[in-house]
Amino acid sequence: SSELTQDPAVSVALGQTVRITCQGDSLRSYYASWYQKKPGQAPVLVLYGNNDRPSGIPDRFSGSSSGNTVSLIITGAQAEDEADYHCSSRDSSGYAVVFGGGTKLTVL
Amino acid sequence: QVQLVQSGPEVKKPGASVKVSCKASGDTFTTYGFSWVRQAPGQGLEWMGWISPYNGNTNYAQKFQGRVTMTTDTSTSTVYMELRSLTSDDTAVYCCAGLTPRTMISHSYNIWGQGTMVTVSS
């Protein structure tokens, strides 16, 4: 399968830890990337490769991987983390890219 | 770091074509890879394809094969995406996204244009 599956919505209390998951066969072979998307703004890469963060991304964002599932972990969620989070990876062929459907994170 | 600036919003009729541009600042244009990603209202992100300014190689998503063309102009550091035979389903925000040498292995887009709204309506 070339699809990535995400839960549509997740909520977390302010300051608590939340895990957003992404599942797909291609994740067994290829790195995942995670993007934060807020309304009216371009996506922002928050995690990529082997749990790497781009410059400027807080260290409360981290990742984990097991089999065909990867997770974005936000430790100590802040109000500004409320956004849609999209995972992506190369598809099973390795020549194309697929995105998950996105997870809407609500910070309570 | 390179910044990407896209062309303005477009309104097109069904059956028409649209060409969106994405101009990169900086002098490392040919070391980057660029993709186009779209998001229809209320939907997720959708990858359309990829182009290398270094050699012009392209790779399109199967869904858009035959209907999309991505090109580059290295003299102006600009990437273009043309989509033909538009339908209302093509109404979306179209973003160019860049791969820098550091993120190419994981194929992660760490630079993005601001997005271009394309509306297809009769």
PDB file of C-alpha atoms in Angstrom:
ATOM      1  CA  SER A   1       0.000   0.000   0.000  1.00  0.00           C
ATOM      2  CA  SER A   2       1.168   3.547  -0.713  1.00  0.00           C
ATOM      3  CA  GLU A   3      -1.122   5.153   1.832  1.00  0.00           C
ATOM      4  CA  LEU A   4      -0.347   6.764   5.165  1.00  0.00           C
ATOM      5  CA  THR A   5      -3.049   6.675   7.822  1.00  0.00           C
ATOM      6  CA  GLN A   6      -3.463   9.225  10.610  1.00  0.00           C
ATOM      7  CA  ASP A   7      -6.120   9.719  13.261  1.00  0.00           C
ATOM      8  CA  PRO A   8      -8.301  12.671  12.218  1.00  0.00           C
ATOM      9  CA  ALA A   9      -8.160  14.436  15.573  1.00  0.00           C
ATOM     10  CA  VAL A  10      -6.299  14.346  18.868  1.00  0.00           C
ATOM     11  CA  SER A  11      -6.522  16.583  21.918  1.00  0.00           C
ATOM     12  CA  VAL A  12      -4.087  17.296  24.732  1.00  0.00           C
ATOM     13  CA  ALA A  13      -4.205  19.348  27.904  1.00  0.00           C
ATOM     14  CA  LEU A  14      -1.876  22.306  28.025  1.00  0.00           C
ATOM     15  CA  GLY A  15       1.563  21.211  29.208  1.00  0.00           C
ATOM     16  CA  GLN A  16       0.903  17.517  28.763  1.00  0.00           C
ATOM     17  CA  THR A  17       2.430  15.080  26.287  1.00  0.00           C
ATOM     18  CA  VAL A  18       0.699  13.958  23.111  1.00  0.00           C
ATOM     19  CA  ARG A  19       1.564  11.338  20.517  1.00  0.00           C
ATOM     20  CA  ILE A  20       0.370  11.661  16.921  1.00  0.00           C
ATOM     21  CA  THR A  21       0.725   8.504  14.879  1.00  0.00           C
ATOM     22  CA  CYS A  22       1.139   7.711  11.201  1.00  0.00           C
ATOM     23  CA  GLN A  23       0.855   4.213   9.794  1.00  0.00           C
ATOM     24  CA  GLY A  24       1.826   2.807   6.410  1.00  0.00           C
ATOM     25  CA  ASP A  25       3.820   0.062   4.739  1.00  0.00           C
ATOM     26  CA  SER A  26       6.274   2.500   3.154  1.00  0.00           C
ATOM     27  CA  LEU A  27       7.381   3.558   6.633  1.00  0.00           C
ATOM     28  CA  ARG A  28       9.184   0.244   6.991  1.00  0.00           C
ATOM     29  CA  SER A  29      11.575   1.360   4.251  1.00  0.00           C
ATOM     30  CA  TYR A  30      11.625   5.159   4.170  1.00  0.00           C
ATOM     31  CA  TYR A  31      11.991   8.015   6.612  1.00  0.00           C
ATOM     32  CA  ALA A  32       8.925   9.949   7.643  1.00  0.00           C
ATOM     33  CA  SER A  33       8.593  13.718   7.732  1.00  0.00           C
ATOM     34  CA  TRP A  34       6.200  15.694   9.875  1.00  0.00           C
ATOM     35  CA  TYR A  35       4.677  19.039   8.958  1.00  0.00           C
ATOM     36  CA  GLN A  36       2.740  21.513  11.065  1.00  0.00           C
ATOM     37  CA  LYS A  37       0.009  23.307   9.139  1.00  0.00           C
ATOM     38  CA  LYS A  38      -1.980  26.257  10.460  1.00  0.00           C
ATOM     39  CA  PRO A  39      -4.884  27.855   8.563  1.00  0.00           C
ATOM     40  CA  GLY A  40      -3.746  30.318   5.944  1.00  0.00           C
ATOM     41  CA  GLN A  41      -0.089  29.473   6.435  1.00  0.00           C
ATOM     42  CA  ALA A  42       2.376  27.304   4.563  1.00  0.00           C
ATOM     43  CA  PRO A  43       3.329  23.976   6.135  1.00  0.00           C
ATOM     44  CA  VAL A  44       6.347  23.956   8.421  1.00  0.00           C
ATOM     45  CA  LEU A  45       8.680  20.976   8.650  1.00  0.00           C
ATOM     46  CA  VAL A  46       9.005  20.008  12.316  1.00  0.00           C
ATOM     47  CA  LEU A  47      10.694  16.604  12.148  1.00  0.00           C
ATOM     48  CA  TYR A  48      12.515  14.620   9.486  1.00  0.00           C
ATOM     49  CA  GLY A  49      15.001  11.854   8.845  1.00  0.00           C
ATOM     50  CA  ASN A  50      16.309  10.083  11.875  1.00  0.00           C
ATOM     51  CA  ASN A  51      14.407  12.209  14.388  1.00  0.00           C
ATOM     52  CA  ASP A  52      16.020  15.450  13.224  1.00  0.00           C
ATOM     53  CA  ARG A  53      14.555  18.894  13.873  1.00  0.00           C
ATOM     54  CA  PRO A  54      15.088  21.835  11.535  1.00  0.00           C
ATOM     55  CA  SER A  55      16.625  24.945  12.985  1.00  0.00           C
ATOM     56  CA  GLY A  56      14.121  26.851  15.104  1.00  0.00           C
ATOM     57  CA  ILE A  57      11.869  23.913  15.970  1.00  0.00           C
ATOM     58  CA  PRO A  58      11.568  23.506  19.758  1.00  0.00           C
ATOM     59  CA  ASP A  59      13.001  20.374  21.309  1.00  0.00           C
ATOM     60  CA  ARG A  60       9.579  19.457  22.699  1.00  0.00           C
ATOM     61  CA  PHE A  61       9.000  17.937  19.248  1.00  0.00           C
ATOM     62  CA  SER A  62      10.469  14.459  18.890  1.00  0.00           C
ATOM     63  CA  GLY A  63       9.706  11.236  17.085  1.00  0.00           C
ATOM     64  CA  SER A  64       9.697   7.486  17.385  1.00  0.00           C
ATOM     65  CA  SER A  65       9.335   4.598  14.985  1.00  0.00           C
ATOM     66  CA  SER A  66       8.263   0.970  15.214  1.00  0.00           C
ATOM     67  CA  GLY A  67       7.562  -1.250  12.253  1.00  0.00           C
ATOM     68  CA  ASN A  68       5.088   0.462   9.973  1.00  0.00           C
ATOM     69  CA  THR A  69       4.184   3.176  12.482  1.00  0.00           C
ATOM     70  CA  VAL A  70       5.899   6.459  13.234  1.00  0.00           C
ATOM     71  CA  SER A  71       4.929   8.922  15.914  1.00  0.00           C
ATOM     72  CA  LEU A  72       5.349  12.623  16.476  1.00  0.00           C
ATOM     73  CA  ILE A  73       5.613  13.322  20.182  1.00  0.00           C
ATOM     74  CA  ILE A  74       5.042  16.758  21.676  1.00  0.00           C
ATOM     75  CA  THR A  75       6.278  16.878  25.254  1.00  0.00           C
ATOM     76  CA  GLY A  76       4.703  19.744  27.158  1.00  0.00           C
ATOM     77  CA  ALA A  77       2.250  20.908  24.495  1.00  0.00           C
ATOM     78  CA  GLN A  78       1.794  24.663  24.160  1.00  0.00           C
ATOM     79  CA  ALA A  79      -1.176  26.633  22.897  1.00  0.00           C
ATOM     80  CA  GLU A  80       0.756  27.561  19.762  1.00  0.00           C
ATOM     81  CA  ASP A  81       1.117  23.874  18.898  1.00  0.00           C
ATOM     82  CA  GLU A  82      -2.584  23.702  18.014  1.00  0.00           C
ATOM     83  CA  ALA A  83      -2.533  22.908  14.303  1.00  0.00           C
ATOM     84  CA  ASP A  84      -2.942  20.161  11.755  1.00  0.00           C
ATOM     85  CA  TYR A  85      -0.035  17.732  11.579  1.00  0.00           C
ATOM     86  CA  HIS A  86       0.719  15.833   8.396  1.00  0.00           C
ATOM     87  CA  CYS A  87       3.133  12.952   7.968  1.00  0.00           C
ATOM     88  CA  SER A  88       4.765  12.057   4.663  1.00  0.00           C
ATOM     89  CA  SER A  89       7.243   9.625   3.209  1.00  0.00           C
ATOM     90  CA  ARG A  90       8.263   8.188  -0.105  1.00  0.00           C
ATOM     91  CA  ASP A  91       5.706   5.690  -1.302  1.00  0.00           C
ATOM     92  CA  SER A  92       6.438   1.984  -1.610  1.00  0.00           C
ATOM     93  CA  SER A  93       7.924   2.443  -5.092  1.00  0.00           C
ATOM     94  CA  GLY A  94      10.370   5.009  -3.751  1.00  0.00           C
ATOM     95  CA  TYR A  95       9.682   7.376  -6.633  1.00  0.00           C
ATOM     96  CA  ALA A  96       6.698   9.300  -5.325  1.00  0.00           C
ATOM     97  CA  VAL A  97       5.715  10.949  -2.061  1.00  0.00           C
ATOM     98  CA  VAL A  98       2.585  10.334  -0.057  1.00  0.00           C
ATOM     99  CA  PHE A  99       1.001  12.362   2.715  1.00  0.00           C
ATOM    100  CA  GLY A 100      -1.197  11.181   5.508  1.00  0.00           C
ATOM    101  CA  GLY A 101      -4.644  12.705   5.813  1.00  0.00           C
ATOM    102  CA  GLY A 102      -3.545  14.926   8.684  1.00  0.00           C
ATOM    103  CA  THR A 103      -4.331  15.041  12.389  1.00  0.00           C
ATOM    104  CA  LYS A 104      -5.997  18.056  13.930  1.00  0.00           C
ATOM    105  CA  LEU A 105      -4.389  18.728  17.312  1.00  0.00           C
ATOM    106  CA  THR A 106      -6.423  20.644  19.856  1.00  0.00           C
ATOM    107  CA  VAL A 107      -4.665  21.989  22.960  1.00  0.00           C
ATOM    108  CA  LEU A 108      -7.167  22.266  25.793  1.00  0.00           C
TER     109      LEU A 108
ATOM    110  CA  GLN B   1      18.339  30.005   3.301  1.00  0.00           C
ATOM    111  CA  VAL B   2      16.391  30.112   0.082  1.00  0.00           C
ATOM    112  CA  GLN B   3      12.963  31.755   0.165  1.00  0.00           C
ATOM    113  CA  LEU B   4      10.181  30.895  -2.264  1.00  0.00           C
ATOM    114  CA  VAL B   5       7.709  33.478  -3.593  1.00  0.00           C
ATOM    115  CA  GLN B   6       4.775  32.305  -5.659  1.00  0.00           C
ATOM    116  CA  SER B   7       2.558  34.025  -8.190  1.00  0.00           C
ATOM    117  CA  GLY B   8      -0.848  35.392  -7.266  1.00  0.00           C
ATOM    118  CA  PRO B   9      -4.305  33.813  -7.111  1.00  0.00           C
ATOM    119  CA  GLU B  10      -5.948  32.514 -10.256  1.00  0.00           C
ATOM    120  CA  VAL B  11      -9.553  31.992 -11.305  1.00  0.00           C
ATOM    121  CA  LYS B  12     -10.082  29.632 -14.211  1.00  0.00           C
ATOM    122  CA  LYS B  13     -12.998  28.090 -16.045  1.00  0.00           C
ATOM    123  CA  PRO B  14     -13.395  24.320 -16.343  1.00  0.00           C
ATOM    124  CA  GLY B  15     -11.266  22.935 -19.149  1.00  0.00           C
ATOM    125  CA  ALA B  16      -8.708  25.723 -18.941  1.00  0.00           C
ATOM    126  CA  SER B  17      -5.067  25.535 -17.872  1.00  0.00           C
ATOM    127  CA  VAL B  18      -3.221  27.315 -15.104  1.00  0.00           C
ATOM    128  CA  LYS B  19       0.486  28.002 -14.730  1.00  0.00           C
ATOM    129  CA  VAL B  20       1.819  28.875 -11.276  1.00  0.00           C
ATOM    130  CA  SER B  21       5.323  30.192 -10.701  1.00  0.00           C
ATOM    131  CA  CYS B  22       7.637  29.914  -7.723  1.00  0.00           C
ATOM    132  CA  LYS B  23      10.702  32.158  -7.620  1.00  0.00           C
ATOM    133  CA  ALA B  24      13.614  31.228  -5.371  1.00  0.00           C
ATOM    134  CA  SER B  25      15.961  33.740  -3.808  1.00  0.00           C
ATOM    135  CA  GLY B  26      19.603  32.916  -3.260  1.00  0.00           C
ATOM    136  CA  ASP B  27      22.240  31.400  -5.485  1.00  0.00           C
ATOM    137  CA  THR B  28      21.934  27.688  -4.698  1.00  0.00           C
ATOM    138  CA  PHE B  29      18.894  27.054  -6.879  1.00  0.00           C
ATOM    139  CA  THR B  30      20.336  24.152  -8.823  1.00  0.00           C
ATOM    140  CA  THR B  31      21.326  22.263  -5.662  1.00  0.00           C
ATOM    141  CA  TYR B  32      17.716  22.054  -4.542  1.00  0.00           C
ATOM    142  CA  GLY B  33      14.802  19.861  -5.576  1.00  0.00           C
ATOM    143  CA  PHE B  34      11.280  21.214  -5.827  1.00  0.00           C
ATOM    144  CA  SER B  35       7.861  19.704  -5.567  1.00  0.00           C
ATOM    145  CA  TRP B  36       4.332  20.978  -5.874  1.00  0.00           C
ATOM    146  CA  VAL B  37       1.873  20.099  -3.140  1.00  0.00           C
ATOM    147  CA  ARG B  38      -1.769  21.102  -3.126  1.00  0.00           C
ATOM    148  CA  GLN B  39      -4.488  21.274  -0.509  1.00  0.00           C
ATOM    149  CA  ALA B  40      -8.131  21.389  -1.512  1.00  0.00           C
ATOM    150  CA  PRO B  41     -10.603  22.980   0.923  1.00  0.00           C
ATOM    151  CA  GLY B  42     -11.080  20.729   3.931  1.00  0.00           C
ATOM    152  CA  GLN B  43      -8.694  18.122   2.548  1.00  0.00           C
ATOM    153  CA  GLY B  44      -5.169  16.958   3.304  1.00  0.00           C
ATOM    154  CA  LEU B  45      -1.935  17.665   1.510  1.00  0.00           C
ATOM    155  CA  GLU B  46      -1.483  16.059  -1.899  1.00  0.00           C
ATOM    156  CA  TRP B  47       1.863  15.585  -3.640  1.00  0.00           C
ATOM    157  CA  MET B  48       1.805  16.364  -7.342  1.00  0.00           C
ATOM    158  CA  GLY B  49       5.362  15.773  -8.457  1.00  0.00           C
ATOM    159  CA  TRP B  50       9.005  16.781  -8.309  1.00  0.00           C
ATOM    160  CA  ILE B  51      11.561  18.513 -10.501  1.00  0.00           C
ATOM    161  CA  SER B  52      15.320  18.917 -10.313  1.00  0.00           C
ATOM    162  CA  PRO B  53      16.589  22.301 -11.541  1.00  0.00           C
ATOM    163  CA  TYR B  54      20.028  20.730 -11.975  1.00  0.00           C
ATOM    164  CA  ASN B  55      19.042  18.539 -14.914  1.00  0.00           C
ATOM    165  CA  GLY B  56      15.325  19.153 -15.436  1.00  0.00           C
ATOM    166  CA  ASN B  57      14.378  15.625 -14.424  1.00  0.00           C
ATOM    167  CA  THR B  58      10.773  15.286 -13.329  1.00  0.00           C
ATOM    168  CA  ASN B  59       8.647  12.710 -11.563  1.00  0.00           C
ATOM    169  CA  TYR B  60       4.894  13.178 -11.484  1.00  0.00           C
ATOM    170  CA  ALA B  61       2.305  11.553  -9.270  1.00  0.00           C
ATOM    171  CA  GLN B  62       0.378   8.963 -11.232  1.00  0.00           C
ATOM    172  CA  LYS B  63      -2.850  10.855 -10.621  1.00  0.00           C
ATOM    173  CA  PHE B  64      -1.557  13.871 -12.566  1.00  0.00           C
ATOM    174  CA  GLN B  65       0.389  12.123 -15.314  1.00  0.00           C
ATOM    175  CA  GLY B  66      -0.469  13.651 -18.684  1.00  0.00           C
ATOM    176  CA  ARG B  67      -2.111  16.679 -17.126  1.00  0.00           C
ATOM    177  CA  VAL B  68       0.740  18.404 -15.278  1.00  0.00           C
ATOM    178  CA  THR B  69       4.057  19.802 -16.451  1.00  0.00           C
ATOM    179  CA  MET B  70       6.772  21.131 -14.160  1.00  0.00           C
ATOM    180  CA  THR B  71       9.591  23.213 -15.554  1.00  0.00           C
ATOM    181  CA  THR B  72      12.399  25.424 -14.327  1.00  0.00           C
ATOM    182  CA  ASP B  73      14.152  28.533 -15.570  1.00  0.00           C
ATOM    183  CA  THR B  74      17.610  28.588 -14.023  1.00  0.00           C
ATOM    184  CA  SER B  75      18.291  32.091 -15.353  1.00  0.00           C
ATOM    185  CA  THR B  76      15.566  33.460 -13.053  1.00  0.00           C
ATOM    186  CA  SER B  77      15.622  30.708 -10.386  1.00  0.00           C
ATOM    187  CA  THR B  78      11.970  30.014 -11.029  1.00  0.00           C
ATOM    188  CA  VAL B  79       9.990  26.802 -10.962  1.00  0.00           C
ATOM    189  CA  TYR B  80       6.696  26.482 -12.835  1.00  0.00           C
ATOM    190  CA  MET B  81       3.756  24.138 -12.558  1.00  0.00           C
ATOM    191  CA  GLU B  82       1.178  23.946 -15.331  1.00  0.00           C
ATOM    192  CA  LEU B  83      -2.040  21.982 -14.811  1.00  0.00           C
ATOM    193  CA  ARG B  84      -4.348  21.409 -17.757  1.00  0.00           C
ATOM    194  CA  SER B  85      -7.980  20.360 -18.256  1.00  0.00           C
ATOM    195  CA  LEU B  86      -9.026  21.906 -14.971  1.00  0.00           C
ATOM    196  CA  THR B  87     -12.166  20.805 -13.153  1.00  0.00           C
ATOM    197  CA  SER B  88     -13.770  22.050  -9.954  1.00  0.00           C
ATOM    198  CA  ASP B  89     -11.878  19.284  -8.138  1.00  0.00           C
ATOM    199  CA  ASP B  90      -8.666  21.178  -8.880  1.00  0.00           C
ATOM    200  CA  THR B  91      -9.756  24.111  -6.727  1.00  0.00           C
ATOM    201  CA  ALA B  92      -7.018  24.214  -4.115  1.00  0.00           C
ATOM    202  CA  VAL B  93      -4.060  26.069  -2.686  1.00  0.00           C
ATOM    203  CA  TYR B  94      -0.949  25.083  -4.632  1.00  0.00           C
ATOM    204  CA  CYS B  95       2.406  25.287  -2.850  1.00  0.00           C
ATOM    205  CA  CYS B  96       5.892  24.857  -4.126  1.00  0.00           C
ATOM    206  CA  ALA B  97       8.135  23.092  -1.645  1.00  0.00           C
ATOM    207  CA  GLY B  98      11.900  22.787  -1.650  1.00  0.00           C
ATOM    208  CA  LEU B  99      14.307  20.041  -0.709  1.00  0.00           C
ATOM    209  CA  THR B 100      17.678  21.254   0.412  1.00  0.00           C
ATOM    210  CA  PRO B 101      20.752  19.019   0.241  1.00  0.00           C
ATOM    211  CA  ARG B 102      20.363  18.304   3.952  1.00  0.00           C
ATOM    212  CA  THR B 103      16.812  16.991   3.589  1.00  0.00           C
ATOM    213  CA  MET B 104      17.021  15.204   0.248  1.00  0.00           C
ATOM    214  CA  ILE B 105      17.769  11.797   1.731  1.00  0.00           C
ATOM    215  CA  SER B 106      14.559  11.818   3.728  1.00  0.00           C
ATOM    216  CA  HIS B 107      12.739  13.779   1.010  1.00  0.00           C
ATOM    217  CA  SER B 108      11.600  16.398   3.500  1.00  0.00           C
ATOM    218  CA  TYR B 109      10.482  19.846   2.421  1.00  0.00           C
ATOM    219  CA  ASN B 110      12.035  22.463   4.654  1.00  0.00           C
ATOM    220  CA  ILE B 111      11.235  25.503   2.529  1.00  0.00           C
ATOM    221  CA  TRP B 112       7.790  26.413   1.249  1.00  0.00           C
ATOM    222  CA  GLY B 113       6.209  29.062  -0.901  1.00  0.00           C
ATOM    223  CA  GLN B 114       3.310  31.044   0.493  1.00  0.00           C
ATOM    224  CA  GLY B 115       0.758  29.172  -1.599  1.00  0.00           C
ATOM    225  CA  THR B 116      -1.338  30.159  -4.614  1.00  0.00           C
ATOM    226  CA  MET B 117      -5.112  29.813  -4.560  1.00  0.00           C
ATOM    227  CA  VAL B 118      -6.470  28.398  -7.795  1.00  0.00           C
ATOM    228  CA  THR B 119     -10.235  28.509  -8.152  1.00  0.00           C
ATOM    229  CA  VAL B 120     -11.944  26.622 -10.938  1.00  0.00           C
ATOM    230  CA  SER B 121     -15.476  27.806 -11.529  1.00  0.00           C
ATOM    231  CA  SER B 122     -17.802  28.352 -14.429  1.00  0.00           C
TER     232      SER B 122
END
